[in-house]
XYZ file of C-alpha atoms in Angstrom:
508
model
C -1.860 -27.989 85.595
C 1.473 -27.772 83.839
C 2.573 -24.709 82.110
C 3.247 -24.830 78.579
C 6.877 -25.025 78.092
C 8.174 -21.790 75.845
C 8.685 -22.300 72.408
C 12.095 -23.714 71.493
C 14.656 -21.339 70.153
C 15.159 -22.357 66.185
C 17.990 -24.346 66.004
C 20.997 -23.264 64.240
C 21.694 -25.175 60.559
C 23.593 -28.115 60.703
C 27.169 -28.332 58.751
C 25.595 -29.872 55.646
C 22.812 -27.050 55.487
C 25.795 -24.517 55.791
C 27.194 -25.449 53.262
C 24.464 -26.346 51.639
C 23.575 -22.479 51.406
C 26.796 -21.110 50.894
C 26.856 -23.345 47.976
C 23.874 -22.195 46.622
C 24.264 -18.290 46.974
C 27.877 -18.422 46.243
C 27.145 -20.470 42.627
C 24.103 -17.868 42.261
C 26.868 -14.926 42.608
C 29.639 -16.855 40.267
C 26.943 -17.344 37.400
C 25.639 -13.617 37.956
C 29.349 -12.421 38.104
C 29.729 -14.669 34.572
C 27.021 -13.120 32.942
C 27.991 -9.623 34.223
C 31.615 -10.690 32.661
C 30.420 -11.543 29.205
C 28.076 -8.947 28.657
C 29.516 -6.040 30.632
C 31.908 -4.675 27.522
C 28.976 -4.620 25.481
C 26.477 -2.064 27.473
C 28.444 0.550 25.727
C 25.865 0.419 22.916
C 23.076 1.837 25.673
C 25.405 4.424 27.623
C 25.941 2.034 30.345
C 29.155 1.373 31.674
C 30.086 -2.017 33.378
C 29.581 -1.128 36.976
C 25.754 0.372 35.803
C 25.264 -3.061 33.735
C 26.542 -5.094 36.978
C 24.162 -2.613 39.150
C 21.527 -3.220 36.574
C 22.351 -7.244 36.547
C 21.725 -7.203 40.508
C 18.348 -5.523 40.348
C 17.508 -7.846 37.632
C 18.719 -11.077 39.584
C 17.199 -9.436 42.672
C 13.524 -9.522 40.572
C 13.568 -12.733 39.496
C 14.880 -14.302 42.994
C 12.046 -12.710 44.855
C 9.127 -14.244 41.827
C 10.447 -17.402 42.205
C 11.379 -17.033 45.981
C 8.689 -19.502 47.411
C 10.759 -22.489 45.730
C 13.682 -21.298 47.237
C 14.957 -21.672 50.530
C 14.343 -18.288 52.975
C 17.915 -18.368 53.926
C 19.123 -17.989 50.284
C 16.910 -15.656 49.395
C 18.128 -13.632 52.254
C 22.002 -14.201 52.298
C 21.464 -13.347 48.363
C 19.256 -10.024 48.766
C 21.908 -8.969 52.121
C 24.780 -6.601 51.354
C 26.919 -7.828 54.082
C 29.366 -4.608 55.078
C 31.994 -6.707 57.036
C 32.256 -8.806 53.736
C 32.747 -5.525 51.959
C 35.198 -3.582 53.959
C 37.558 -7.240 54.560
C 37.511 -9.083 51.115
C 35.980 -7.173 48.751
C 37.352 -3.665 48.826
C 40.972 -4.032 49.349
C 41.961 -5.813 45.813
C 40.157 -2.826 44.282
C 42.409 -0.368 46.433
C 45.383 -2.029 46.431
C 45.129 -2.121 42.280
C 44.410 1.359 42.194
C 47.685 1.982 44.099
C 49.777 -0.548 42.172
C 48.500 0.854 38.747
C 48.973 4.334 39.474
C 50.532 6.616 36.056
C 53.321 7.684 39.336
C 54.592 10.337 36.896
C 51.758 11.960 36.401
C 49.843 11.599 40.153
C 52.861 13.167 41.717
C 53.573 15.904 39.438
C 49.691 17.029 40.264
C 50.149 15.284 43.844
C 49.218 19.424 45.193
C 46.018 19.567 42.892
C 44.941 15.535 44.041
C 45.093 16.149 47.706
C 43.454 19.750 48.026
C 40.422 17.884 45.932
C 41.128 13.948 47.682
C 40.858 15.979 51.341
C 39.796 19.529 51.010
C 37.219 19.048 48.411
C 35.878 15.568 50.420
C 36.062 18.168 53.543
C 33.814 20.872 52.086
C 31.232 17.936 50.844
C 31.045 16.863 54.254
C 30.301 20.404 56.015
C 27.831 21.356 53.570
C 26.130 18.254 53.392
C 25.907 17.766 57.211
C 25.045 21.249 57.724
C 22.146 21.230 55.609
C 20.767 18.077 56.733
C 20.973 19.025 60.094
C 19.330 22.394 59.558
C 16.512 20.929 57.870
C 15.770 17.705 59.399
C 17.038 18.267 62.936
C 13.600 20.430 63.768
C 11.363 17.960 62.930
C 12.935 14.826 64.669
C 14.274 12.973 61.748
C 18.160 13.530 62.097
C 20.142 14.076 65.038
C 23.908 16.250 64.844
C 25.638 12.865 65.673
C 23.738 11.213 62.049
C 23.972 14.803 60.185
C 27.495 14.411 60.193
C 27.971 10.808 59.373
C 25.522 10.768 56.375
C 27.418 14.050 55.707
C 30.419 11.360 55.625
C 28.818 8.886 54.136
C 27.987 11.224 51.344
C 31.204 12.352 50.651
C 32.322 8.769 49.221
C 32.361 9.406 45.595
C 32.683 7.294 42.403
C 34.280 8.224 39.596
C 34.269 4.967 37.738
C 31.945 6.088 35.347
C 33.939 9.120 33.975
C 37.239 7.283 34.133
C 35.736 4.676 32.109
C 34.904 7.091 29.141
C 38.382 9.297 29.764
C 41.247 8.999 27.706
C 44.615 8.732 29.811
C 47.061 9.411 26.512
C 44.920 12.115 25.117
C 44.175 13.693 28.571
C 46.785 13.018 31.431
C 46.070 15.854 33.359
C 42.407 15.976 33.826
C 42.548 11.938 33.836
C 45.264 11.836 37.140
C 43.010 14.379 38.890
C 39.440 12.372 38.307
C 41.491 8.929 39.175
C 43.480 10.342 42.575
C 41.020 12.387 43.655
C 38.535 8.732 43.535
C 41.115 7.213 45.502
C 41.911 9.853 48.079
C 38.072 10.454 48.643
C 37.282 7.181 49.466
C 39.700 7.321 52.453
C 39.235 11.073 53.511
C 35.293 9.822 54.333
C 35.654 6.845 55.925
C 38.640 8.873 57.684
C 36.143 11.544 58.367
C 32.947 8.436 59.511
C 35.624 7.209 61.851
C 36.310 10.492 63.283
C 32.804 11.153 64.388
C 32.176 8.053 65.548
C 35.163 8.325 68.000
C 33.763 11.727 68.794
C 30.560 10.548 69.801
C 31.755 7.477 71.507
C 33.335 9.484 74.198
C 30.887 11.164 76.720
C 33.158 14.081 77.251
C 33.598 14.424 73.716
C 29.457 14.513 72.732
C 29.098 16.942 75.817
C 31.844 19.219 73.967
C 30.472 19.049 71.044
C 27.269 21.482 72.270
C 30.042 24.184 73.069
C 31.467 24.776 70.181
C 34.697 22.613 70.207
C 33.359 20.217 68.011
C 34.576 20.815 64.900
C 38.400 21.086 66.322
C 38.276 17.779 67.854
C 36.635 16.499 64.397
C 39.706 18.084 62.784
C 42.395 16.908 64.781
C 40.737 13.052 64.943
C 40.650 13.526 60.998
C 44.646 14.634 61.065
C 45.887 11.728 63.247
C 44.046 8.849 61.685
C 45.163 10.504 58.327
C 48.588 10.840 58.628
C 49.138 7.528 61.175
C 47.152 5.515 58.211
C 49.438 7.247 55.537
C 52.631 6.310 57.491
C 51.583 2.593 58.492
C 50.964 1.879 54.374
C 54.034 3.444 53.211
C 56.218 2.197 56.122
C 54.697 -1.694 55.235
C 55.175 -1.064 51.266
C 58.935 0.033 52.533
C 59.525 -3.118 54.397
C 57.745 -5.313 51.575
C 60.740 -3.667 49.162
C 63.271 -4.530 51.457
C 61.976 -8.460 52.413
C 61.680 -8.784 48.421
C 65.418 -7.483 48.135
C 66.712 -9.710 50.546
C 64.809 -13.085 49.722
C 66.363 -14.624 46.722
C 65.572 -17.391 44.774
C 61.867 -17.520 45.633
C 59.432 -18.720 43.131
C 56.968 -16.955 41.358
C 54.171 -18.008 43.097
C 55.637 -17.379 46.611
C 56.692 -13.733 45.371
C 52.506 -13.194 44.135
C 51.806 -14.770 47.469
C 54.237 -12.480 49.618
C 53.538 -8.977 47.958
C 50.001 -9.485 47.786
C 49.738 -10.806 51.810
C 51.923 -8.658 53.247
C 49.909 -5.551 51.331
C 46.844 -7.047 52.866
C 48.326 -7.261 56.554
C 48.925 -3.565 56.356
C 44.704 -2.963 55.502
C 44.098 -5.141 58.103
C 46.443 -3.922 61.170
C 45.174 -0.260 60.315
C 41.679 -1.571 60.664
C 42.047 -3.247 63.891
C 44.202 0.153 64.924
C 41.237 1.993 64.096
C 42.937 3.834 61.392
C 41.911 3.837 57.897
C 42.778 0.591 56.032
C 41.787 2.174 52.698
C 44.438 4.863 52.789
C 47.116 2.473 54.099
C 46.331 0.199 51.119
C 46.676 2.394 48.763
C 49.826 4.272 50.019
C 51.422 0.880 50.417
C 50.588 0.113 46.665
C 51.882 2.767 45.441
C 55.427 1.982 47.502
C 55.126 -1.459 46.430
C 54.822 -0.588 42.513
C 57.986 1.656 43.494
C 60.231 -0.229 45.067
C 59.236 -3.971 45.724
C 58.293 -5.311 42.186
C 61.266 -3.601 41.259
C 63.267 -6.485 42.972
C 61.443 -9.605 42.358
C 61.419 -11.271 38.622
C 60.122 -10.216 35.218
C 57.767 -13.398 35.696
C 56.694 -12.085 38.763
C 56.103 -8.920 38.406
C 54.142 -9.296 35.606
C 52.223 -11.828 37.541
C 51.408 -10.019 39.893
C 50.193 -7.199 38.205
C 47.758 -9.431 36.458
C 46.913 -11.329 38.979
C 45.604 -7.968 41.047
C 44.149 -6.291 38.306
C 41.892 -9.357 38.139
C 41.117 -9.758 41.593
C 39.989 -5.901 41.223
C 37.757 -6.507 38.464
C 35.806 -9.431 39.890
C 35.402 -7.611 43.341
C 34.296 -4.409 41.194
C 31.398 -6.697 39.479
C 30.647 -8.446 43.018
C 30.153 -5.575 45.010
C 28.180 -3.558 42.125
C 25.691 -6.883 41.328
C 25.227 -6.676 45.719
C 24.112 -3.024 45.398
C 21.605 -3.343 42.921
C 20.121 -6.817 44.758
C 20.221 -5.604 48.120
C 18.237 -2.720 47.001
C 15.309 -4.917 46.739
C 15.628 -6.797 49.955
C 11.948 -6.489 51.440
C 12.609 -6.482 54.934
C 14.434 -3.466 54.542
C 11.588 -1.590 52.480
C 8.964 -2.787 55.287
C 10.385 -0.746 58.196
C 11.757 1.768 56.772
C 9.820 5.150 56.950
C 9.121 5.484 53.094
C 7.755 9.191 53.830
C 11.142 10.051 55.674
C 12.932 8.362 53.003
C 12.003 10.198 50.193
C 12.327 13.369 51.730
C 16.028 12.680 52.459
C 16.575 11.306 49.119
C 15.146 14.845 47.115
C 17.244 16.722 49.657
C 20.612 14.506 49.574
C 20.575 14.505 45.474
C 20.096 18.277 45.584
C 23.233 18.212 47.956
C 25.158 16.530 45.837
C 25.345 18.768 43.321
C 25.527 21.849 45.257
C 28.504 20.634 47.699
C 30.423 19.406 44.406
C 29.707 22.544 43.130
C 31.107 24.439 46.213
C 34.047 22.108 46.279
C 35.722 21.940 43.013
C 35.166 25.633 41.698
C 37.391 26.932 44.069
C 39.987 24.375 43.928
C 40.275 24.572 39.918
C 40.451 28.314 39.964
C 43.667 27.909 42.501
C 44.785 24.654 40.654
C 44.963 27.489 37.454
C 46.502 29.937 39.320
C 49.084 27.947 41.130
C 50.013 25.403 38.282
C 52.426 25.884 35.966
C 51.575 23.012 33.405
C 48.049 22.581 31.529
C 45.630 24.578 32.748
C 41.706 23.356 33.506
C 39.161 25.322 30.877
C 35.488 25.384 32.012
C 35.311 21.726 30.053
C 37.262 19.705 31.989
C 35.929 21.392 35.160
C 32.509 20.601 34.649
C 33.821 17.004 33.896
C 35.680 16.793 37.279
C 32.191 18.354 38.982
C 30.186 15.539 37.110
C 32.810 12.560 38.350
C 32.508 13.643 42.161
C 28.345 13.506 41.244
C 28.134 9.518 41.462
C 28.151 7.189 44.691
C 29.054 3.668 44.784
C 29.283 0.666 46.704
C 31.271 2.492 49.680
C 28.495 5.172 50.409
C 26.508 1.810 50.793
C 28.924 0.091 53.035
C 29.206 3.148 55.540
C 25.612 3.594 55.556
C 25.496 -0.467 56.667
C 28.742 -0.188 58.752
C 27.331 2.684 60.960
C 23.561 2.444 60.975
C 23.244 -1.675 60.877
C 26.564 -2.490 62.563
C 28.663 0.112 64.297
C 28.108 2.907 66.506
C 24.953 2.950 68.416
C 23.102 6.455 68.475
C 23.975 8.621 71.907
C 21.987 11.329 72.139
C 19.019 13.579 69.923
C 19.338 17.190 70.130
C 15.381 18.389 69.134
C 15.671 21.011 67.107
C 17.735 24.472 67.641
C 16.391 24.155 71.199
C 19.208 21.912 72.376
C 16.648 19.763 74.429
C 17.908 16.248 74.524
C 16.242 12.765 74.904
C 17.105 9.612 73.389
C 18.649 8.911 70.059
C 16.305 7.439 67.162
C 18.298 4.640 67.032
C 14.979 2.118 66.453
C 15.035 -0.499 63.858
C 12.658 1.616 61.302
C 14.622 4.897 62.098
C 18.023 2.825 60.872
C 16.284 0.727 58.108
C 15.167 4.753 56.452
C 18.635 5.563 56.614
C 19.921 2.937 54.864
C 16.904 2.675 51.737
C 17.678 6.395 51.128
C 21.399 5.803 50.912
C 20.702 2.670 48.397
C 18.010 4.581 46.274
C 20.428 7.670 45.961
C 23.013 5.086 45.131
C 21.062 3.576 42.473
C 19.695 6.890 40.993
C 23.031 8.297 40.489
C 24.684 4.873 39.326
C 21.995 4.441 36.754
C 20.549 7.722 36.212
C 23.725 9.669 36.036
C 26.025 7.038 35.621
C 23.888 6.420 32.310
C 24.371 10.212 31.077
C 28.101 10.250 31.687
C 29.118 8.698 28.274
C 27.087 11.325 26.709
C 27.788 14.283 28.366
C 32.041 13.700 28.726
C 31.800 12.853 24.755
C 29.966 15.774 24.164
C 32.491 17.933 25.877
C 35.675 16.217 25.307
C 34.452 15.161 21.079
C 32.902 18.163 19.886
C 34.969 21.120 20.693
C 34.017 23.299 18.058
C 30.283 23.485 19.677
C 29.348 26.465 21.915
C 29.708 25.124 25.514
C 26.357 26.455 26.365
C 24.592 24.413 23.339
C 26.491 21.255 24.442
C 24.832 21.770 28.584
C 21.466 22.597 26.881
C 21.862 19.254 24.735
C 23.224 17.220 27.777
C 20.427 18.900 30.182
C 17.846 17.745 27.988
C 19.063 14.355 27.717
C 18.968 14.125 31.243
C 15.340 15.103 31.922
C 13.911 12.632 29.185
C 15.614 9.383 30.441
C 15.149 10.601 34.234
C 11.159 11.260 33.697
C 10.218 8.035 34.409
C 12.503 7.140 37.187
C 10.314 8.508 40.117
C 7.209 6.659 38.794
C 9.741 3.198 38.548
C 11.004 3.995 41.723
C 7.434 4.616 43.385
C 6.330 1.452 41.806
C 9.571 -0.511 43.447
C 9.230 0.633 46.625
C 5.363 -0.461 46.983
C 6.548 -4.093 45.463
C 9.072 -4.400 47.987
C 6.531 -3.425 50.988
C 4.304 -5.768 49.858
C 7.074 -8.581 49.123
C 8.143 -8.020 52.941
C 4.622 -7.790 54.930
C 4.266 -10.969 52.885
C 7.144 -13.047 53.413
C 9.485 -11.531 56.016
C 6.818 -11.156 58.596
């Protein structure tokens, strides 16, 4: 009797279905993007700025693609509903970073440059200690987090978004507290995927895992944190250099070749620091700022203002891309159907409390010295509670991390059970990984929505009406708050069992 042969493996697509798909999800993302485009300027009606309405968009998009899924085909559906991190991290992120550096008010950042950093890297630093601290003491004991993913969603955590708030402030009527919210953004986003990096090179090393039991940890943290931090800084300033000398020395380019040269050589520089292993972010950006300095300086009017235009656009389609992504992978069923919804929730109530407690625990200080130390315009309780409430939100790079290091990078080493020390292996398993990630998207979503939604209100309540009793305005913003946010849980609750059932039913 012959044995029955074993099941073929499925064949990959053929070149025509390849593109076939990519056509299809790439036109779905174009017309989204479109919409998102048209409409976005005029959410401001409903509190909403344009990365909530593009968030919004996605979960929209994400709602009707799964009702009308069964005429689709399953790889669309998925490639749409799949926030793809290496897509993220190469294409996607670095026009909005390398904007942010070009489009810097360079007056103003460096005359506060002290004030930026202490909140860009100190502040970012004391978010990351409290919040892995407390997750580890809570969740350690009962077998849901190890140290090694304490400290990266600690990192992961610390990736704010102040999009929102810079959105509603006004840079002419306040320059101060408007460089501080805008460099502080930038400098966060590389201090935490300076500081994921650094614990994922600490925990790739055996020696360095076995020091971290004896109390060395947090000095090798620190001085991985200083090298990639200062070798990243130095590669993007020493490329930005070298782009203002090459555009010195070439003469009689065109425009197009002097868009083509600034913006590719700028790129190289994110892209040698991430194959380095050094943090492409913070190279960007330094070499942006260099670049607005000293190499547009040299090439044409024509040019310049080219590429300045030409960038800012760039930025502001990758801003609406990677926002519409959030809010449609959020309702990716395969993702809701092994993920521990139990586990989830509980690290969802406890991260959101975190959030406002580290914030809290980071900026107070820092303002109090920023008033002590600075000799220009001083920070009143106002604009403090506005810089606390910008550092509140997380974006699309919390989201990325959370992919980058639970779905795609560093595999888990070892599980210390609780404050026993007794190890055994890492809950690295596909449902342990898939809980990390839903809780990162629906804390994502609540505060890009939920919070997101209540900053119009609350930074035109404090910045408008100054004549009001600060107390009376926080009493009037509080209560807005609790009646939009009373029926998110019950929204929420009724998502997540939609999105079980959508995956036990079609992503068996």
């Amino acid at each position: 009797m012959v044995d029955a042969a074993p099941s073929p493996a499925q064949p990959e697509p053929s070149t025509f279905q390849s593109v076939e798909i990519t056509s299809w999800t790439t036109g779905c993302l174009v017309l989204l993007v479109v919409i998102w485009s048209l409409t976005g300027h005029h959410v401001k009606r409903w509190n909403l700025n344009e990365g909530s309405a593009a968030c919004a968009l996605g979960l929209v998009s994400g709602l009707v693609i799964l009702a009308f899924q069964s005429y689709m085909q399953k790889e669309v559906v998925k490639e749409l509903l799949g926030f793809n991190a290496a897509s993220f991290f190469a294409f996607l992120l670095p026009p909005v970073i390398f904007w942010a550096g070009l489009s810097v008010e360079k007056k103003l950042f460096f005359s506060h440059i002290g004030s930026i950093l202490t909140l860009g890297i100190l502040g970012t630093a004391v978010c990351f200690v409290v919040t892995a601290l407390v997750l580890w003491l809570t969740f350690s004991h009962i077998g849901v987090l190890s140290l090694q993913e304490s400290l990266a969603m600690g990192a992961i955590f610390s990736a704010t978004d102040s999009v929102a708030t810079l959105q509603v402030l006004n840079q002419d009527s306040m320059p101060v507290l408007f460089s501080l919210v805008f460099g502080e953004g930038v400098i966060n986003d590389a201090t935490s995927v300076v500081l994921l990096g650094a614990v994922d090179r600490m925990f790739s090393n055996t020696a360095a895992s076995q020091a971290s039991s004896s109390g060395s940890m947090w000095g090798g943290l620190l001085l991985t944190f200083m090298y990639l931090f200062v070798t990243s800084l130095c590669m993007g300033v020493a490329t930005g250099l070298g782009i203002a000398f090459l555009m010195k020395r070439l003469e009689g380019q065109g425009v197009h070749q002097e868009v083509a040269l600034v913006g590719l050589l700028s790129y190289l520089s994110y892209l040698l620091a991430e194959v380095g292993g050094l943090s492409g972010i913070l190279s960007l950006f330094c070499c942006g700022i260099v670049v607005s300095h000293f190499a547009l300086p040299n090439i044409s009017n024509v040019g310049r203002t080219t590429t300045l235009n030409a960038f800012r656009t760039l930025s502001y389609i990758s801003e609406g891309i990677i926002f519409i992504y959030v809010g449609m992978d959020a309702l990716d069923p395969a993702k809701w159907r092994n993920a521990h919804v139990g586990q989830a929730g509980s690290l969802c109530v406890v991260l959101l409390l975190l959030l406002f407690i580290s914030r809290a625990c980071s900026v107070l200080p820092i303002a109090l010295a920023h008033n002590l130390l600075s000799t220009t315009q001083k920070l009143n309780s106002r604009d403090i509670i506005i810089i606390w409430w910008s550092g509140l939100m997380r974006g699309a790079v919390s989201v990325a991390l959370a992919y980058y290091y639970f779905d795609y990078g560093a595999g888990m080493t070892t599980y210390e059970a609780g404050s026993g020390g007794a190890e055994g292996p890492a809950p690295s398993s596909q449902q342990h990984r898939a809980t990390l990630i839903v809780a990162t998207l629906v804390v994502v979503l609540i505060t890009v929505l939920g919070l997101g939604n209540l900053t119009n209100t609350l930074t035109q309540l404090l910045v408008e009406e100054p004549e009001r009793g600060l107390w009376e305005l926080l009493w009037r913003g509080a209560y807005g708050c609790g009646h939009r946010l009373a029926h998110l849980p019950a929204l929420l609750c009724g998502l997540a069992q939609r999105m079980r059932k959508e995956g036990e039913g079609t992503f068996g």
